[in-house]
């Protein structure tokens, strides 16, 4: 079976799984939660966690995580080549992910609690942000970083990112997947759909579909929808920051990895500028707050710079070590 066919089947199954969370949403919704305590508080967790709520969440997460890491390690050790048909390891990873998705359903409906009980909300969000930043670095040789222009990253830096990105990407997806109970709020539903698609992507390693530019672009841009919906769901007024921030990254970087012509790009540039001006002129936000659209691009591109600076600093420190004779 080809990766492309599995991709379409996997997207359909991911939608069905998300629908399943919505159908069964009354069960986790019936759990009594503590009052919201502000920005650093994650609302959807048990007031009084039990031994079994903790051991099932952590045990299943670790089983899921190390199983997928083991598959990635095995695939790299056997030096698999990219091809259209699936490798046996792809079927194994699909089976592992489906098994642990089913276990997460059961774990939510029986014990409810997830990793949010014991870890910070910023850890989950930070893992996804770093995933997006590493994608920017990983795709730089193909699409550049700023309007298609190449960035002279050190060759060894790119090789390290390419070699180990699968381990971090799977951590970010699986940790975030097990961070949340399977609640049926709009934010949770879109978030779990996103996680299902990321798990599908991880299952297609060394398959040509894994590097299909339209598919990977769709995964990158889906965070825009999730962030805007969550902002609305929580009654926040920051949705333009997320909407235009992520579209800004699309305009600056992601658009230039797609096979679109210069006039299509110019139309998208113009639509972006008109939309930003319209929202900040015609709403209560006002032009005085238009700087908000720069927050997310500055964070992501800034982290690219920080990660590269750390690498270069490490190389410099190594070069300064005395050489034994």
XYZ file of C-alpha atoms in Angstrom:
325
model
C 0.000 0.000 0.000
C 1.293 3.474 -0.860
C 1.925 6.190 1.669
C -0.399 8.537 -0.199
C -3.313 6.136 0.169
C -2.538 5.598 3.844
C -2.393 9.380 4.281
C -5.949 9.860 3.025
C -7.195 6.902 5.060
C -5.350 8.236 8.104
C -6.864 11.723 7.752
C -10.334 10.176 7.518
C -9.711 8.008 10.593
C -8.340 11.035 12.483
C -11.586 12.894 11.796
C -13.594 9.874 12.970
C -11.533 9.646 16.158
C -12.131 13.340 16.827
C -15.852 12.762 16.278
C -15.644 9.895 18.780
C -14.230 12.268 21.417
C -17.116 14.655 20.737
C -19.725 11.870 21.012
C -18.326 10.659 24.328
C -17.699 14.148 25.659
C -20.372 14.044 28.346
C -18.322 11.526 30.364
C -15.186 13.640 30.941
C -17.310 16.815 31.080
C -19.101 15.402 34.150
C -15.865 15.461 36.180
C -15.912 18.253 38.761
C -12.931 20.573 38.348
C -11.394 23.209 40.575
C -12.099 26.880 39.745
C -9.857 28.467 37.152
C -6.871 30.078 38.863
C -5.411 32.154 36.050
C -2.853 32.046 33.266
C -0.656 29.302 34.718
C -3.575 27.055 35.618
C -4.785 24.102 33.560
C -8.480 23.705 34.289
C -9.100 20.144 33.027
C -7.658 17.954 35.777
C -8.872 16.106 38.865
C -9.174 18.029 42.149
C -7.910 14.929 43.971
C -5.715 12.739 41.766
C -5.380 9.094 42.674
C -2.577 6.575 42.416
C -4.254 4.921 39.430
C -5.010 8.178 37.605
C -1.315 9.020 37.776
C 0.196 5.596 37.081
C -2.058 4.962 34.060
C -1.376 8.370 32.513
C 2.388 8.214 33.026
C 2.704 4.506 32.288
C 0.796 4.728 29.012
C 2.643 7.879 27.984
C 6.045 6.273 28.586
C 4.996 3.092 26.784
C 3.834 5.143 23.806
C 6.917 7.359 23.787
C 9.575 4.671 24.027
C 7.800 2.419 21.518
C 7.898 5.149 18.854
C 11.458 6.166 19.738
C 12.468 2.532 19.355
C 10.887 2.409 15.889
C 12.703 5.588 14.813
C 16.018 4.223 16.086
C 15.488 0.897 14.285
C 14.565 2.648 11.010
C 17.705 4.785 11.163
C 19.958 1.868 12.075
C 18.724 -0.174 9.106
C 19.241 2.836 6.782
C 15.821 2.706 5.173
C 15.362 4.568 1.900
C 12.468 6.817 0.942
C 9.906 5.117 -1.296
C 6.197 5.335 -2.201
C 5.201 1.981 -0.708
C 5.121 1.536 3.050
C 7.934 -0.150 4.937
C 6.984 -2.757 7.582
C 8.053 -0.240 10.254
C 5.340 2.134 9.016
C 2.647 -0.453 9.663
C 4.124 -1.117 13.107
C 4.130 2.585 14.004
C 0.575 3.035 12.761
C -0.467 0.099 14.941
C 1.357 1.469 17.991
C -0.210 4.901 17.626
C -3.716 3.512 17.121
C -3.310 1.251 20.151
C -2.277 4.095 22.434
C -4.999 6.373 21.069
C -7.512 3.707 22.092
C -5.838 3.409 25.501
C -6.075 7.187 25.956
C -9.831 6.969 25.306
C -10.152 4.332 28.026
C -7.816 6.130 30.387
C -9.819 9.365 30.100
C -13.196 7.694 30.617
C -12.062 5.533 33.551
C -9.463 7.676 35.397
C -9.747 10.997 33.502
C -6.506 12.631 34.602
C -3.559 13.090 32.244
C -0.029 14.514 32.504
C -1.391 18.011 33.171
C -1.772 17.020 36.811
C 2.000 16.844 37.320
C 3.552 19.087 34.662
C 3.300 22.746 33.731
C 0.985 24.010 31.018
C 3.986 25.858 29.577
C 5.832 22.569 29.027
C 3.150 21.352 26.615
C 2.911 24.659 24.775
C 6.681 25.063 24.713
C 7.167 21.611 23.166
C 4.848 22.482 20.269
C 6.506 25.880 19.764
C 9.950 24.234 19.586
C 8.581 21.702 17.106
C 7.458 24.550 14.826
C 10.822 26.285 15.224
C 12.759 23.135 14.329
C 10.577 22.738 11.229
C 11.620 26.250 10.162
C 15.274 25.223 10.515
C 14.784 21.821 8.869
C 13.081 23.333 5.816
C 15.564 26.199 5.389
C 17.668 24.535 2.637
C 14.523 24.120 0.514
C 12.607 27.361 1.095
C 14.932 29.724 2.948
C 13.874 31.578 6.066
C 13.008 35.095 4.865
C 11.098 35.425 1.569
C 12.874 32.475 -0.019
C 16.387 33.731 0.651
C 18.921 31.105 1.755
C 20.425 31.194 5.251
C 24.080 30.156 5.653
C 23.572 27.693 8.486
C 26.544 25.496 9.310
C 26.247 22.192 7.435
C 26.792 20.143 10.588
C 24.021 22.081 12.334
C 21.500 21.090 9.648
C 22.720 17.484 9.678
C 22.178 17.226 13.444
C 18.665 18.698 13.188
C 17.814 16.296 10.375
C 19.206 13.255 12.208
C 17.482 13.872 15.545
C 14.346 15.836 14.638
C 12.192 12.707 14.628
C 12.931 12.005 18.284
C 11.984 15.512 19.383
C 8.958 15.760 17.073
C 7.574 12.489 18.411
C 8.197 13.685 21.977
C 6.368 16.968 21.338
C 3.380 15.207 19.752
C 3.117 12.285 22.194
C 3.744 14.356 25.325
C 1.129 16.918 24.245
C -1.263 14.091 23.315
C -1.002 12.635 26.844
C -0.973 16.041 28.546
C -4.704 16.557 27.947
C -7.697 14.387 28.873
C -10.015 13.745 25.939
C -12.470 16.542 26.644
C -14.919 17.593 23.932
C -14.467 21.366 24.009
C -13.787 22.980 20.650
C -10.180 23.679 21.622
C -9.574 20.087 22.736
C -11.219 18.634 19.627
C -9.090 20.667 17.216
C -6.031 19.983 19.346
C -6.563 16.221 19.331
C -7.239 16.246 15.586
C -3.899 18.035 15.197
C -2.166 15.445 17.400
C -3.719 12.558 15.439
C -2.370 14.057 12.216
C 1.096 14.563 13.739
C 1.110 10.937 14.918
C 0.099 9.910 11.393
C 2.996 11.958 10.022
C 5.443 10.296 12.414
C 4.202 6.870 11.284
C 5.158 7.637 7.666
C 8.918 7.982 8.201
C 11.033 7.105 5.154
C 7.975 7.344 2.933
C 7.734 10.008 0.223
C 4.441 11.212 1.672
C 6.321 12.180 4.837
C 8.070 14.969 2.899
C 5.199 16.017 0.623
C 5.336 19.806 0.752
C 1.559 20.370 0.717
C 1.018 17.860 3.512
C 3.803 19.251 5.707
C 2.601 22.796 5.017
C -0.909 21.797 6.151
C 0.502 20.459 9.414
C 2.460 23.670 10.007
C -0.464 25.996 9.327
C -3.028 24.011 11.355
C -1.615 25.511 14.554
C -3.151 28.804 13.387
C -6.685 27.382 13.549
C -6.067 25.736 16.919
C -4.621 28.844 18.562
C -7.394 31.142 17.327
C -10.160 28.749 18.440
C -8.603 28.264 21.886
C -8.305 32.035 22.299
C -11.993 32.465 21.462
C -12.986 29.531 23.676
C -11.222 31.069 26.677
C -12.897 34.425 26.044
C -9.608 36.126 25.213
C -9.269 39.082 22.850
C -5.830 38.005 21.599
C -7.055 36.105 18.537
C -5.610 38.689 16.071
C -2.169 38.117 17.622
C -2.376 34.399 16.829
C -4.176 34.777 13.492
C -1.911 37.399 11.947
C 1.202 36.154 13.731
C 0.997 32.714 12.157
C -0.131 34.128 8.806
C 2.901 36.414 9.036
C 5.161 33.345 9.253
C 3.297 31.893 6.273
C 3.963 35.056 4.259
C 7.602 35.384 5.315
C 8.672 31.736 5.157
C 6.204 28.922 4.515
C 4.716 30.314 1.305
C 8.101 30.146 -0.400
C 8.299 26.376 -0.118
C 5.175 25.926 -2.229
C 4.963 25.806 -6.036
C 3.097 29.116 -6.404
C 3.837 31.957 -8.788
C 4.953 35.484 -7.991
C 1.516 36.977 -8.650
C -0.134 34.512 -6.260
C 2.391 35.570 -3.634
C 1.701 39.253 -4.263
C -2.039 38.716 -3.906
C -1.453 36.923 -0.582
C 0.854 39.754 0.598
C -1.798 42.339 -0.258
C -4.625 40.346 1.364
C -2.563 39.984 4.535
C -1.810 43.712 4.775
C -5.407 44.734 4.032
C -6.758 42.255 6.619
C -4.376 43.465 9.333
C -5.214 47.115 8.683
C -8.944 46.369 8.575
C -8.972 44.527 11.906
C -6.821 47.101 13.690
C -8.640 50.059 12.161
C -12.276 48.984 12.266
C -12.318 47.240 15.659
C -11.752 48.430 19.199
C -8.118 47.247 19.116
C -6.958 50.307 17.156
C -3.813 50.899 15.114
C -1.907 51.605 18.316
C -1.833 47.850 19.021
C -0.897 46.662 15.540
C 2.541 45.688 16.877
C 0.862 42.569 18.336
C 1.083 40.832 14.952
C 4.877 40.702 15.328
C 4.895 38.706 18.589
C 4.742 35.186 17.159
C 7.179 35.773 14.256
C 9.632 37.414 16.667
C 9.353 34.481 19.080
C 9.821 31.793 16.414
C 12.585 33.506 14.440
C 14.201 34.577 17.696
C 14.291 30.954 18.876
C 15.861 29.937 15.559
C 18.606 32.437 16.299
C 19.001 31.282 19.916
C 19.282 27.605 18.932
C 21.838 28.375 16.226
C 23.818 30.641 18.576
C 23.965 27.830 21.144
C 25.275 25.455 18.469
C 27.913 27.891 17.229
C 28.954 28.652 20.814
C 29.327 24.942 21.498
C 31.516 24.511 18.405
C 33.643 27.476 19.473
C 34.033 26.051 23.002
C 35.062 22.672 21.588
C 37.625 24.308 19.315
C 39.199 26.049 22.314
C 39.822 22.827 24.213
C 43.492 21.826 24.397
C 44.451 19.094 21.943
C 46.208 16.102 23.498
C 49.430 15.078 21.792
